[in-house]
Coordinates of C-alpha atoms and ligand atoms in Angstrom, one line a residue:
M1 CA 16.7 65.4 -22.4
N2 CA 15.8 62.8 -25.0
K3 CA 19.4 62.4 -25.9
T4 CA 20.3 61.9 -22.3
L5 CA 17.6 59.3 -21.9
S6 CA 18.6 57.5 -25.0
F7 CA 22.2 57.7 -23.9
F8 CA 21.3 56.1 -20.5
S9 CA 19.0 53.5 -22.0
L10 CA 21.7 52.7 -24.6
F11 CA 24.2 52.5 -21.7
A12 CA 21.8 50.4 -19.7
T13 CA 21.1 48.0 -22.6
G14 CA 24.8 47.8 -23.3
F15 CA 25.6 47.1 -19.6
S16 CA 22.9 44.5 -19.3
L17 CA 24.1 42.9 -22.6
L18 CA 27.6 42.9 -21.2
L19 CA 26.3 41.4 -18.0
S20 CA 24.4 38.7 -19.8
Q21 CA 27.5 38.0 -21.9
N22 CA 29.5 37.5 -18.8
V23 CA 26.9 35.3 -17.1
F24 CA 25.8 33.4 -20.2
A25 CA 28.9 33.7 -22.2
D26 CA 27.9 30.9 -24.6
E27 CA 24.6 32.4 -25.8
K28 CA 25.6 31.9 -29.5
Q29 CA 27.0 28.4 -29.3
S30 CA 25.3 25.6 -31.2
A31 CA 23.4 23.0 -29.2
E32 CA 26.1 20.5 -30.0
Q33 CA 28.8 22.9 -28.6
L34 CA 26.7 23.5 -25.6
Y35 CA 26.3 19.8 -25.1
Q36 CA 30.0 19.2 -25.4
Q37 CA 30.9 22.0 -23.0
H38 CA 28.3 21.4 -20.2
C39 CA 26.9 17.9 -20.6
Q40 CA 29.4 15.5 -22.2
S41 CA 31.6 14.9 -19.2
C42 CA 28.6 13.1 -17.4
H43 CA 26.3 12.1 -20.3
G44 CA 29.0 10.8 -22.5
I45 CA 30.4 11.4 -26.0
N46 CA 27.5 11.5 -28.6
R47 CA 24.9 11.5 -25.8
L48 CA 25.7 7.8 -25.1
G49 CA 25.6 8.1 -21.3
S50 CA 28.4 7.6 -18.8
M51 CA 28.1 8.8 -15.2
G52 CA 24.7 10.2 -16.2
P53 CA 22.1 8.5 -18.4
A54 CA 22.2 8.6 -22.2
L55 CA 20.2 11.5 -23.7
F56 CA 18.1 10.4 -26.7
P57 CA 14.4 10.7 -27.3
E58 CA 14.2 6.9 -26.8
N59 CA 15.6 7.3 -23.3
L60 CA 13.5 10.3 -22.3
S61 CA 10.1 8.9 -23.1
R62 CA 8.8 9.5 -19.6
L63 CA 10.2 13.0 -19.3
R64 CA 8.2 15.8 -20.9
K65 CA 10.1 18.6 -22.6
N66 CA 9.1 21.3 -20.1
K67 CA 10.2 19.0 -17.3
A68 CA 13.5 18.5 -19.0
S69 CA 14.1 22.3 -19.1
I70 CA 13.4 22.4 -15.3
V71 CA 15.8 19.5 -14.7
I72 CA 18.6 21.3 -16.7
G73 CA 17.8 24.6 -14.9
K74 CA 17.4 23.4 -11.4
G75 CA 19.2 20.1 -11.3
R76 CA 17.7 16.8 -10.1
V77 CA 17.3 15.8 -6.5
A78 CA 19.2 12.7 -5.4
T79 CA 21.4 12.6 -8.5
Q80 CA 24.7 14.2 -9.6
M81 CA 22.8 16.5 -12.0
P82 CA 23.7 20.1 -11.1
A83 CA 21.6 23.2 -11.7
F84 CA 22.5 25.2 -14.8
E85 CA 20.3 28.2 -14.4
Q86 CA 23.2 30.4 -13.2
T87 CA 25.4 29.2 -16.1
L88 CA 23.1 28.9 -19.1
S89 CA 20.5 31.3 -20.5
K90 CA 16.9 30.2 -21.0
Q91 CA 17.7 30.1 -24.8
N92 CA 20.7 27.9 -24.2
I93 CA 18.6 25.5 -22.1
D94 CA 15.9 25.4 -24.8
Q95 CA 18.5 24.6 -27.4
L96 CA 19.8 21.8 -25.3
V97 CA 16.3 20.4 -24.7
D98 CA 15.6 20.4 -28.5
Y99 CA 19.0 18.8 -29.0
I100 CA 18.4 15.9 -26.7
Y101 CA 14.9 15.3 -28.0
T102 CA 16.3 15.0 -31.6
P103 CA 16.9 11.4 -32.6
A104 CA 20.6 10.5 -33.2
D105 CA 21.7 10.1 -36.8
T106 CA 22.6 6.6 -36.0
V107 CA 20.9 4.7 -33.2
P108 CA 23.5 3.6 -30.7
E109 CA 23.8 -0.1 -30.6
W110 CA 25.7 -2.5 -28.3
T111 CA 25.3 -5.9 -29.8
L112 CA 26.2 -9.3 -28.5
A113 CA 29.3 -9.1 -30.8
D114 CA 30.3 -5.8 -29.2
I115 CA 29.9 -7.3 -25.8
N116 CA 32.0 -10.3 -26.7
T117 CA 34.7 -8.1 -28.3
S118 CA 35.0 -6.0 -25.1
H119 CA 35.8 -9.1 -23.0
V120 CA 39.1 -8.9 -21.1
Q121 CA 40.6 -11.9 -19.3
H122 CA 43.2 -10.4 -17.1
F123 CA 44.2 -13.7 -15.3
D124 CA 43.6 -17.3 -16.0
Q125 CA 41.5 -18.3 -12.9
S126 CA 42.7 -21.9 -13.0
K127 CA 46.3 -20.8 -12.5
L128 CA 45.5 -18.7 -9.4
P129 CA 45.8 -20.2 -5.9
N130 CA 42.5 -21.4 -4.3
K131 CA 43.5 -20.1 -0.9
P132 CA 43.3 -16.5 0.3
Q133 CA 46.7 -14.8 0.1
F134 CA 46.1 -13.0 3.4
D135 CA 44.9 -13.9 6.9
A136 CA 41.5 -12.6 7.9
D137 CA 37.9 -13.8 8.7
L138 CA 36.7 -14.1 5.1
M139 CA 33.1 -13.5 6.1
N140 CA 33.9 -10.3 7.9
L141 CA 35.6 -8.5 5.0
F142 CA 34.3 -5.2 3.6
I143 CA 34.6 -3.8 0.1
V144 CA 34.6 0.0 0.3
V145 CA 33.9 1.8 -3.0
E146 CA 35.9 5.1 -3.2
L147 CA 34.4 7.4 -5.9
A148 CA 37.0 10.2 -5.9
D149 CA 39.7 8.2 -7.7
H150 CA 37.7 5.2 -8.9
S151 CA 39.1 2.8 -6.5
A152 CA 38.0 0.2 -3.9
T153 CA 39.5 -0.9 -0.6
L154 CA 39.4 -4.4 0.8
L155 CA 39.0 -3.9 4.5
N156 CA 39.5 -6.4 7.4
G157 CA 36.3 -6.1 9.5
D158 CA 38.0 -7.3 12.7
T159 CA 41.1 -5.1 12.7
F160 CA 39.7 -2.3 10.5
E161 CA 43.0 -2.4 8.6
P162 CA 43.0 -2.1 4.8
I163 CA 44.2 -5.4 3.1
T164 CA 44.6 -3.9 -0.3
R165 CA 43.4 -1.0 -2.5
F166 CA 42.8 -1.4 -6.2
K167 CA 41.6 0.6 -9.2
T168 CA 38.0 0.1 -10.4
R169 CA 36.3 1.2 -13.6
F170 CA 35.1 4.8 -13.8
A171 CA 32.0 5.7 -11.8
L172 CA 30.8 2.5 -10.1
H173 CA 27.2 2.6 -9.0
G174 CA 25.1 0.4 -6.9
G175 CA 26.2 -2.3 -4.5
P176 CA 28.9 -4.7 -5.8
K177 CA 27.6 -8.3 -5.5
Y178 CA 29.4 -11.2 -3.9
S179 CA 29.5 -14.9 -5.0
P180 CA 27.7 -17.0 -2.4
D181 CA 31.0 -18.2 -0.9
G182 CA 32.2 -14.6 -0.7
R183 CA 35.3 -15.3 -2.8
F184 CA 34.4 -13.1 -5.8
V185 CA 32.9 -9.7 -6.0
Y186 CA 31.3 -8.2 -9.1
F187 CA 31.2 -4.5 -9.8
A188 CA 29.1 -2.5 -12.3
S189 CA 30.1 0.9 -13.7
R190 CA 27.6 3.4 -15.0
D191 CA 29.1 3.0 -18.5
G192 CA 28.5 -0.7 -18.6
W193 CA 31.6 -2.4 -17.4
I194 CA 31.2 -5.5 -15.3
S195 CA 34.4 -6.5 -13.4
K196 CA 35.0 -9.8 -11.5
Y197 CA 37.5 -9.4 -8.7
D198 CA 39.0 -12.5 -7.0
I199 CA 39.3 -11.5 -3.3
Y200 CA 41.5 -14.5 -2.4
N201 CA 44.1 -13.3 -4.9
M202 CA 43.3 -9.6 -4.8
K203 CA 43.1 -9.5 -8.6
T204 CA 40.5 -8.3 -11.2
V205 CA 40.3 -11.5 -13.2
A206 CA 37.9 -10.7 -16.0
E207 CA 35.9 -7.7 -17.4
I208 CA 33.3 -7.2 -20.0
R209 CA 31.3 -4.2 -21.2
A210 CA 27.7 -5.4 -21.0
G211 CA 26.0 -2.2 -22.0
I212 CA 26.5 1.5 -22.9
N213 CA 24.7 2.8 -19.8
T214 CA 24.1 0.3 -17.0
R215 CA 21.9 0.4 -13.9
N216 CA 23.1 -2.5 -11.8
L217 CA 23.8 -6.2 -11.6
A218 CA 22.6 -9.1 -9.5
V219 CA 24.2 -12.6 -8.9
S220 CA 22.2 -15.8 -8.7
S221 CA 22.1 -17.7 -5.4
D222 CA 24.0 -20.6 -7.0
G223 CA 26.7 -18.1 -8.1
K224 CA 26.6 -19.3 -11.7
Y225 CA 24.9 -16.3 -13.3
A226 CA 25.0 -12.5 -13.2
I227 CA 22.3 -10.4 -14.7
V228 CA 22.9 -6.8 -15.9
G229 CA 20.2 -4.2 -16.4
N230 CA 20.7 -1.5 -18.9
Y231 CA 19.3 1.9 -19.7
L232 CA 21.1 1.8 -23.1
P233 CA 20.5 -0.4 -25.0
H234 CA 17.1 -1.3 -23.5
N235 CA 18.0 -4.8 -22.5
I236 CA 19.2 -7.3 -19.9
V237 CA 22.4 -9.3 -20.3
I238 CA 22.9 -12.6 -18.5
L239 CA 26.5 -13.6 -18.0
D240 CA 28.2 -16.8 -17.0
T241 CA 30.1 -15.8 -13.9
T242 CA 33.0 -18.2 -14.6
N243 CA 34.6 -15.6 -16.9
L244 CA 31.8 -13.2 -17.6
T245 CA 30.9 -14.4 -21.0
P246 CA 27.4 -13.5 -22.2
I247 CA 24.8 -16.3 -22.3
K248 CA 21.7 -14.4 -23.2
V249 CA 20.7 -10.8 -24.2
V250 CA 17.0 -10.0 -24.0
A251 CA 15.6 -6.7 -25.4
T252 CA 13.3 -5.3 -22.8
S253 CA 9.9 -4.4 -24.2
D254 CA 6.4 -5.0 -22.9
K255 CA 3.9 -7.5 -24.3
D256 CA 2.8 -5.0 -26.9
G257 CA 6.4 -4.4 -28.0
K258 CA 7.0 -1.0 -26.3
S259 CA 10.6 -0.7 -25.5
S260 CA 11.8 0.2 -22.0
R261 CA 14.9 1.0 -20.0
V262 CA 15.6 -1.3 -17.1
S263 CA 15.3 0.4 -13.6
A264 CA 17.2 -2.4 -11.8
V265 CA 17.7 -6.1 -11.5
Y266 CA 17.5 -8.2 -8.3
N267 CA 18.2 -11.7 -7.2
A268 CA 15.2 -13.3 -5.3
P269 CA 16.9 -16.2 -3.4
P270 CA 13.7 -18.0 -2.1
R271 CA 12.4 -18.0 -5.7
T272 CA 15.7 -18.9 -7.4
S273 CA 14.8 -16.2 -9.9
F274 CA 15.9 -12.8 -11.0
I275 CA 13.4 -9.9 -10.9
V276 CA 13.7 -7.2 -13.6
A277 CA 12.1 -3.9 -12.9
L278 CA 11.2 -2.0 -16.1
K279 CA 11.1 1.8 -16.2
D280 CA 9.1 2.9 -19.2
V281 CA 6.4 0.2 -19.3
K282 CA 4.1 -1.1 -16.6
E283 CA 5.7 -4.5 -16.2
V284 CA 8.0 -6.4 -13.9
W285 CA 9.7 -9.6 -15.0
E286 CA 10.6 -12.7 -13.2
I287 CA 13.3 -15.0 -14.7
P288 CA 14.0 -18.3 -13.1
Y289 CA 17.6 -19.5 -13.3
S290 CA 17.6 -22.9 -11.6
D291 CA 18.4 -25.2 -14.4
E292 CA 19.0 -28.8 -13.3
G293 CA 17.5 -30.7 -16.3
G294 CA 15.3 -27.9 -17.6
V295 CA 14.4 -24.6 -15.9
E296 CA 12.5 -25.2 -12.7
V297 CA 9.7 -22.7 -12.5
Y298 CA 8.5 -21.6 -9.0
K299 CA 5.3 -22.9 -7.5
G300 CA 3.9 -24.5 -10.7
W301 CA 3.7 -21.3 -12.7
A302 CA 4.2 -23.2 -15.9
H303 CA 1.2 -21.6 -17.5
D304 CA 2.8 -18.2 -17.0
Y305 CA 5.8 -19.4 -19.0
R306 CA 4.3 -21.8 -21.5
K307 CA 4.0 -20.4 -25.0
D308 CA 1.1 -22.9 -25.8
G309 CA -1.3 -21.2 -23.4
G310 CA -0.7 -23.5 -20.5
E311 CA -2.9 -26.4 -21.6
G312 CA -2.1 -29.9 -20.4
K313 CA -0.3 -31.2 -17.4
L314 CA 1.6 -28.6 -15.6
E315 CA 3.1 -30.4 -12.7
N316 CA 6.8 -31.0 -13.0
W317 CA 6.8 -29.0 -16.2
K318 CA 10.2 -27.5 -16.9
A319 CA 10.9 -24.7 -19.4
E320 CA 13.0 -25.8 -22.3
E321 CA 14.3 -22.4 -22.9
Q322 CA 16.9 -21.1 -20.5
F323 CA 15.8 -18.0 -18.6
P324 CA 12.1 -17.9 -19.6
I325 CA 10.3 -14.6 -18.8
R326 CA 7.2 -14.3 -16.6
R327 CA 5.5 -10.9 -17.1
I328 CA 3.8 -9.2 -14.2
T329 CA 1.7 -6.2 -15.2
T330 CA 1.6 -3.3 -12.8
E331 CA -1.0 -0.5 -12.4
D332 CA 1.6 2.3 -12.5
Y333 CA 5.2 2.9 -13.5
L334 CA 7.6 1.8 -10.8
D335 CA 11.0 3.6 -10.3
D336 CA 12.0 2.5 -6.9
F337 CA 11.8 -1.0 -5.3
F338 CA 11.9 -3.0 -2.2
F339 CA 11.1 -6.7 -1.4
D340 CA 9.9 -8.2 1.7
P341 CA 12.4 -10.7 3.2
E342 CA 10.4 -13.6 1.8
Y343 CA 10.4 -12.1 -1.7
I344 CA 6.7 -12.6 -2.0
N345 CA 5.8 -8.9 -2.1
L346 CA 7.4 -6.2 -4.2
I347 CA 6.9 -2.7 -2.8
G348 CA 7.3 -0.2 -5.6
A349 CA 6.7 3.5 -6.1
S350 CA 6.7 5.8 -9.1
R351 CA 8.7 9.0 -8.7
D352 CA 5.6 11.0 -9.5
S353 CA 3.2 9.3 -7.1
Q354 CA 2.5 9.9 -3.5
N355 CA 1.8 6.2 -2.9
G356 CA 3.7 3.0 -2.8
Q357 CA 2.2 -0.1 -4.3
V358 CA 2.5 -3.6 -2.8
I359 CA 2.5 -6.2 -5.6
N360 CA 2.2 -9.8 -4.7
L361 CA 4.6 -11.6 -7.1
D362 CA 2.7 -14.9 -6.7
A363 CA -0.7 -13.5 -7.4
K364 CA 0.7 -11.1 -10.0
K365 CA -1.4 -8.3 -8.7
K366 CA -1.5 -5.2 -6.4
V367 CA -2.6 -6.2 -2.9
A368 CA -2.2 -2.9 -1.1
T369 CA -1.5 0.8 -1.5
I370 CA 0.8 2.6 1.0
E371 CA 0.3 6.2 1.6
M372 CA 3.7 7.8 1.5
A373 CA 4.3 11.5 1.2
G374 CA 7.3 13.1 -0.3
M375 CA 9.6 10.8 -2.3
P376 CA 10.3 7.6 -0.3
H377 CA 13.6 5.9 -1.2
L378 CA 12.3 2.4 -1.0
G379 CA 15.5 0.9 -2.4
S380 CA 17.2 1.9 0.9
G381 CA 14.5 0.5 3.1
I382 CA 15.1 -2.0 5.8
T383 CA 12.9 -4.3 8.0
W384 CA 12.9 -5.2 11.7
D385 CA 10.7 -6.6 14.4
Y386 CA 8.7 -4.1 16.4
Q387 CA 6.1 -5.0 19.0
G388 CA 5.6 -8.5 17.7
K389 CA 5.3 -7.6 14.0
Q390 CA 7.6 -6.8 11.1
V391 CA 8.0 -3.2 10.1
F392 CA 9.5 -1.7 7.0
A393 CA 11.2 1.7 7.2
S394 CA 12.2 4.0 4.3
P395 CA 14.1 7.3 4.2
N396 CA 12.7 10.1 2.0
I397 CA 14.7 11.9 -0.6
K398 CA 12.4 14.9 -0.7
D399 CA 11.3 15.4 2.9
G400 CA 12.9 15.1 6.3
R401 CA 11.2 12.0 7.4
V402 CA 11.5 8.2 7.9
T403 CA 8.3 6.4 7.2
V404 CA 7.7 3.2 9.3
I405 CA 5.1 0.8 7.9
D406 CA 3.4 -2.2 9.5
M407 CA 4.0 -5.1 7.0
D408 CA 0.9 -7.0 8.1
N409 CA -1.5 -4.3 6.9
W410 CA 0.8 -1.9 5.0
Q411 CA -0.4 1.0 7.2
V412 CA 2.0 3.8 8.1
I413 CA 2.6 3.5 11.9
K414 CA 5.0 6.4 12.3
E415 CA 6.6 9.3 10.4
I416 CA 9.9 10.0 12.2
K417 CA 10.9 13.6 11.7
T418 CA 14.6 14.0 10.6
E419 CA 16.7 17.1 9.9
G420 CA 16.4 16.8 6.2
P421 CA 15.9 14.4 3.3
G422 CA 18.0 11.2 3.6
F423 CA 19.3 8.6 1.1
F424 CA 20.5 5.5 3.0
M425 CA 19.2 3.6 6.0
R426 CA 20.8 0.6 7.7
S427 CA 20.6 -1.7 10.7
H428 CA 21.6 -5.2 11.7
N429 CA 19.5 -8.0 13.3
K430 CA 21.7 -7.8 16.4
S431 CA 21.6 -4.1 16.7
P432 CA 19.0 -2.1 18.7
Y433 CA 19.5 0.9 16.3
A434 CA 18.8 1.9 12.8
W435 CA 21.0 4.6 11.2
V436 CA 19.7 7.1 8.6
D437 CA 21.7 10.0 6.9
V438 CA 20.5 13.5 6.1
F439 CA 22.1 13.4 2.7
F440 CA 20.5 16.6 1.2
G441 CA 20.4 20.1 2.4
P442 CA 22.2 22.1 5.1
N443 CA 22.3 19.2 7.6
K444 CA 24.1 16.8 5.3
E445 CA 26.8 16.4 7.9
K446 CA 24.3 14.7 10.3
V447 CA 23.3 11.1 10.8
H448 CA 20.4 10.1 13.0
I449 CA 20.3 7.0 15.2
I450 CA 16.9 5.6 15.7
K451 CA 16.0 3.1 18.5
K452 CA 14.2 0.3 16.8
D453 CA 11.9 -0.5 19.8
T454 CA 10.7 3.0 20.4
L455 CA 11.0 4.5 16.9
E456 CA 12.6 7.6 18.4
I457 CA 15.8 9.3 17.4
V458 CA 18.1 8.8 20.3
K459 CA 21.3 10.4 19.0
T460 CA 22.4 12.6 16.1
L461 CA 26.0 12.6 15.1
A462 CA 27.9 15.2 13.0
P463 CA 31.4 13.6 12.9
A464 CA 32.9 15.9 10.1
P465 CA 31.5 19.4 10.2
G466 CA 30.5 20.6 6.7
K467 CA 31.1 17.2 5.0
T468 CA 28.3 14.8 4.0
A469 CA 28.1 11.8 6.4
A470 CA 26.2 9.0 4.7
H471 CA 25.8 5.2 4.2
V472 CA 26.6 2.9 7.1
E473 CA 27.3 -0.8 7.1
F474 CA 27.6 -3.1 10.1
T475 CA 30.2 -5.8 10.8
K476 CA 29.2 -9.4 10.6
D477 CA 28.3 -9.6 14.3
G478 CA 26.5 -6.3 14.3
K479 CA 29.0 -4.9 17.0
Y480 CA 30.5 -2.1 14.9
V481 CA 29.2 0.3 12.4
L482 CA 31.2 1.9 9.5
L483 CA 30.1 5.4 8.3
S484 CA 31.3 7.2 5.2
I485 CA 32.5 10.8 5.2
W486 CA 31.5 11.4 1.6
D487 CA 34.3 13.8 0.6
N488 CA 37.4 13.6 -1.6
D489 CA 39.3 14.1 1.6
G490 CA 37.0 11.8 3.4
A491 CA 37.0 8.8 5.8
V492 CA 35.3 5.7 7.0
I493 CA 34.6 6.1 10.7
V494 CA 34.1 3.0 12.8
Y495 CA 31.7 3.2 15.8
D496 CA 30.9 0.8 18.6
A497 CA 27.3 -0.1 17.5
N498 CA 26.1 -0.2 21.1
T499 CA 27.9 2.6 22.9
L500 CA 27.9 4.7 19.7
E501 CA 31.4 5.9 20.5
E502 CA 33.9 6.5 17.7
I503 CA 36.6 3.8 17.6
K504 CA 38.7 4.6 14.5
R505 CA 38.9 6.9 11.5
L506 CA 40.3 5.6 8.3
P507 CA 41.2 8.2 5.6
M508 CA 39.5 7.4 2.3
K509 CA 38.7 9.3 -0.9
K510 CA 35.0 9.9 -1.1
P511 CA 34.0 6.5 0.2
S512 CA 30.4 5.8 -1.0
G513 CA 29.0 2.3 -0.2
K514 CA 30.6 -0.3 2.1
Y515 CA 29.6 -3.9 1.8
N516 CA 30.2 -6.6 4.4
V517 CA 30.6 -10.1 2.9
Y518 CA 28.5 -11.9 5.5
N519 CA 25.7 -9.4 5.6
K520 CA 25.4 -9.3 1.9
T521 CA 25.7 -13.0 1.2
H522 CA 23.2 -13.8 4.0
Y523 CA 20.8 -11.2 2.9
E524 CA 20.8 -9.7 6.4
R525 CA 17.5 -7.8 7.0
G526 CA 19.2 -4.5 7.9
T527 CA 21.2 -4.2 4.8
S528 CA 20.5 -3.7 1.1
H529 CA 20.2 -6.7 -1.2
Ligands
DHE601 FE1 22.0 4.9 -6.5 C1 22.2 1.7 -5.2 C2 19.3 3.9 -8.3 C3 21.7 8.1 -7.6 C4 24.8 5.8 -4.7 N1 21.0 3.2 -6.7 C5 21.3 2.0 -6.1 C6 20.4 1.0 -6.6 C7 19.5 1.6 -7.5 C8 19.9 3.0 -7.6 C9 18.4 1.0 -8.4 C10 20.3 -0.5 -6.2 C11 21.4 -1.2 -7.1 C12 22.1 -2.3 -6.5 O1 22.7 -2.1 -5.4 O2 22.2 -3.3 -7.1 N2 20.7 5.9 -7.7 C13 19.7 5.3 -8.3 C14 18.9 6.3 -9.0 O3 17.9 6.1 -9.8 C15 19.5 7.6 -8.7 C16 18.5 8.4 -7.8 C17 19.8 8.4 -10.0 C18 20.9 7.9 -10.8 O4 21.7 8.8 -11.1 O5 20.9 6.8 -11.2 C19 20.7 7.2 -7.9 N3 23.1 6.7 -6.2 C20 22.8 7.8 -6.8 C21 23.8 8.8 -6.4 O6 23.8 10.0 -6.8 C22 24.7 8.2 -5.4 C23 24.5 8.9 -4.1 C24 26.2 8.5 -5.9 C25 26.6 7.6 -7.0 O7 27.4 6.6 -6.8 O8 26.2 7.9 -8.1 C26 24.2 6.8 -5.5 N4 23.3 4.0 -5.2 C27 24.4 4.5 -4.6 C28 25.0 3.5 -3.7 C29 24.2 2.4 -3.8 C30 23.2 2.7 -4.8 C31 26.2 3.8 -2.8 C32 24.4 1.0 -3.1 C33 23.7 1.1 -1.8 C34 23.8 -0.1 -1.0 O9 24.1 0.0 0.2 O10 23.6 -1.2 -1.5

C-alpha cells in the first residue's frame, strides 16, 4: 500500500516536475540569461532601454520591488509590456527583479561627445531645392507613422494618395513635430534617435542620437530649437534645428540634487518657452527660448531666473544664459499632462492618484484638484466649447469612460460610459464630433463618436472586426477623419467627418499616429500638441 502510494506520489511529483519544466523551461537559467531571452529585445542590450525603458535601479526609483514583480508577471496596462506569468516561474521573476535592481558595473553614459559623434548629415540642405518636389496643398499633408516595418508615409490630405513612403528609425514614439512652416518634420525614436525630414525634398537630411532612451521631442515656435527629453541619461538636450547639432545638455535633477527621468517635453507657444515634466521629482521646469539680445523671460519673472535672488530692477531684465530654468514645485509626482489652450494651466496626474492637479504656471501653484476615477489619459485630452464654456475631455486607460470637465471650475460635468478603456481622443474645431477609441480589452475594434453639444455617443464603428481601431486625425478643414487599423496588415480609413460614411481604405502596416501639418502647426484644439 505504502509502496503504491509512494509510487503514485513519486509519479505525481515527477509529472508535475515534468510539467513545470515544460511550462517554465528556463528555471535554472541565470538572471542574465533570463534577461537576454525575455527582456533584451525591448529593454535593450545591457539594460540600456530601446522600445521599453532602461532597467537600472536609477530608473526604477518610483517602482517598488514587489510592484516590479507584478509588472513582469501581469504586464503593464497601456504599454507594450506583456505578461510573463505563463512563461516564467515565480523564482525566475524574482531573479529578474533582483537583477534589474542591481546597479550596473558601469553606469551607462551618453555624453555631449557621444551625441556629437553620432551626428549624421545625409544631405547638405543648402544644395537641396527650396521648392516642393510634388504638387499638393502643403498645409493639408499628413505624416502617418507605420510601426510594423518602421516606416512613415507622406499622405496627400486632399486626394488621400500616398506621396512617398520612407524608412524611419526603429520604434518611433510620440507625435513627430513640424517646423512652423510645415516644411520639416522631426521624429524621435525610443532609443534616442532624432531625425530631421525635409518634406519638400522627401529626404531625411540629418540625424543625431540625443539619448539612450528618449521620451519625446518638441520644437520651438520660431522653429530654431528642438528639445529632447530622456529617461536615460536623466537629461534634456536642446538642438539647433538647422542640422540637429546640440547646443545645450542639462542634467535633470531637482533643487536638492535628486536626479530624475524626464516624462515629456512640450512647446508652450504663447509663453515662447519649453515645459519640461520631470518624473521622479516633484518639479516642472519652464525654459524660455526667445533670444533676441538676451533671453526674454515671460511676464517679468526675472526673479525666478536670477541667480542673485532677484534684487534690483527687474523690468526689461534679460537672462544672460541661454535657456535658463524656472522651477515650479508640485505637490505630487506627475506622469501625464495636458495644457489649457492658453498655456496658463497645466493639468497633471500621477499614475497612482485618483485626482488630477491643475497647476497655474504663472502663480507656480496648484489652483484646483480634479476628481478623476480610473487612470485618465490626460495627454490625449482635447477641449471644445459646450454650452458657452470650455470643456476638457479625457479618455481613461483603466476604465470605460470619457471624463468631461468644466474648465472654469474644474468640476466633472459628465462621465461618458464607453465599451472599454481608451487611449486616444480627437476632434476638430469645425467638427460636431469627438472620436475616442476603445484601445484595451475585448472591444478594441470599436471607436465611439461623441456629439460635442450633447455629450452623448451617437455612433460606434467597428470597421475591421478583431483588429484594434485607434487614433484619428482630421484634415485641415475638419471635413474628413482618418482612423488607423492598428495591425501589421492594417489600414488608414478615411471617413466623411459629417456623414460618418467610409470614403476610402488605404492599406498600411500598423499605422499608429497620423499628423496633419495644419492642425499640428496651428495647435488646433481638437488635436494633440
Ligand atoms: Fe505614447 C504620445 C507617453 C505608451 C503611442 N505617449 C505620447 C506622449 C507621451 C506618451 C508623453 C506625448 C509625446 C509627444 O507626442 O510629443 N506612451 C507614453 C507612456 O508613458 C506610455 C503609457 C508607456 C510607454 O511605453 O512609454 C506610452 N504610446 C504608448 C504605446 O504603447 C503606444 C500605443 C504604441 C507605441 O508607439 O509605443 C503609444 N504615444 C503613442 C502615439 C503618440 C503618443 C501614437 C502620439 C499621439 C498624438 O496624436 O500626438
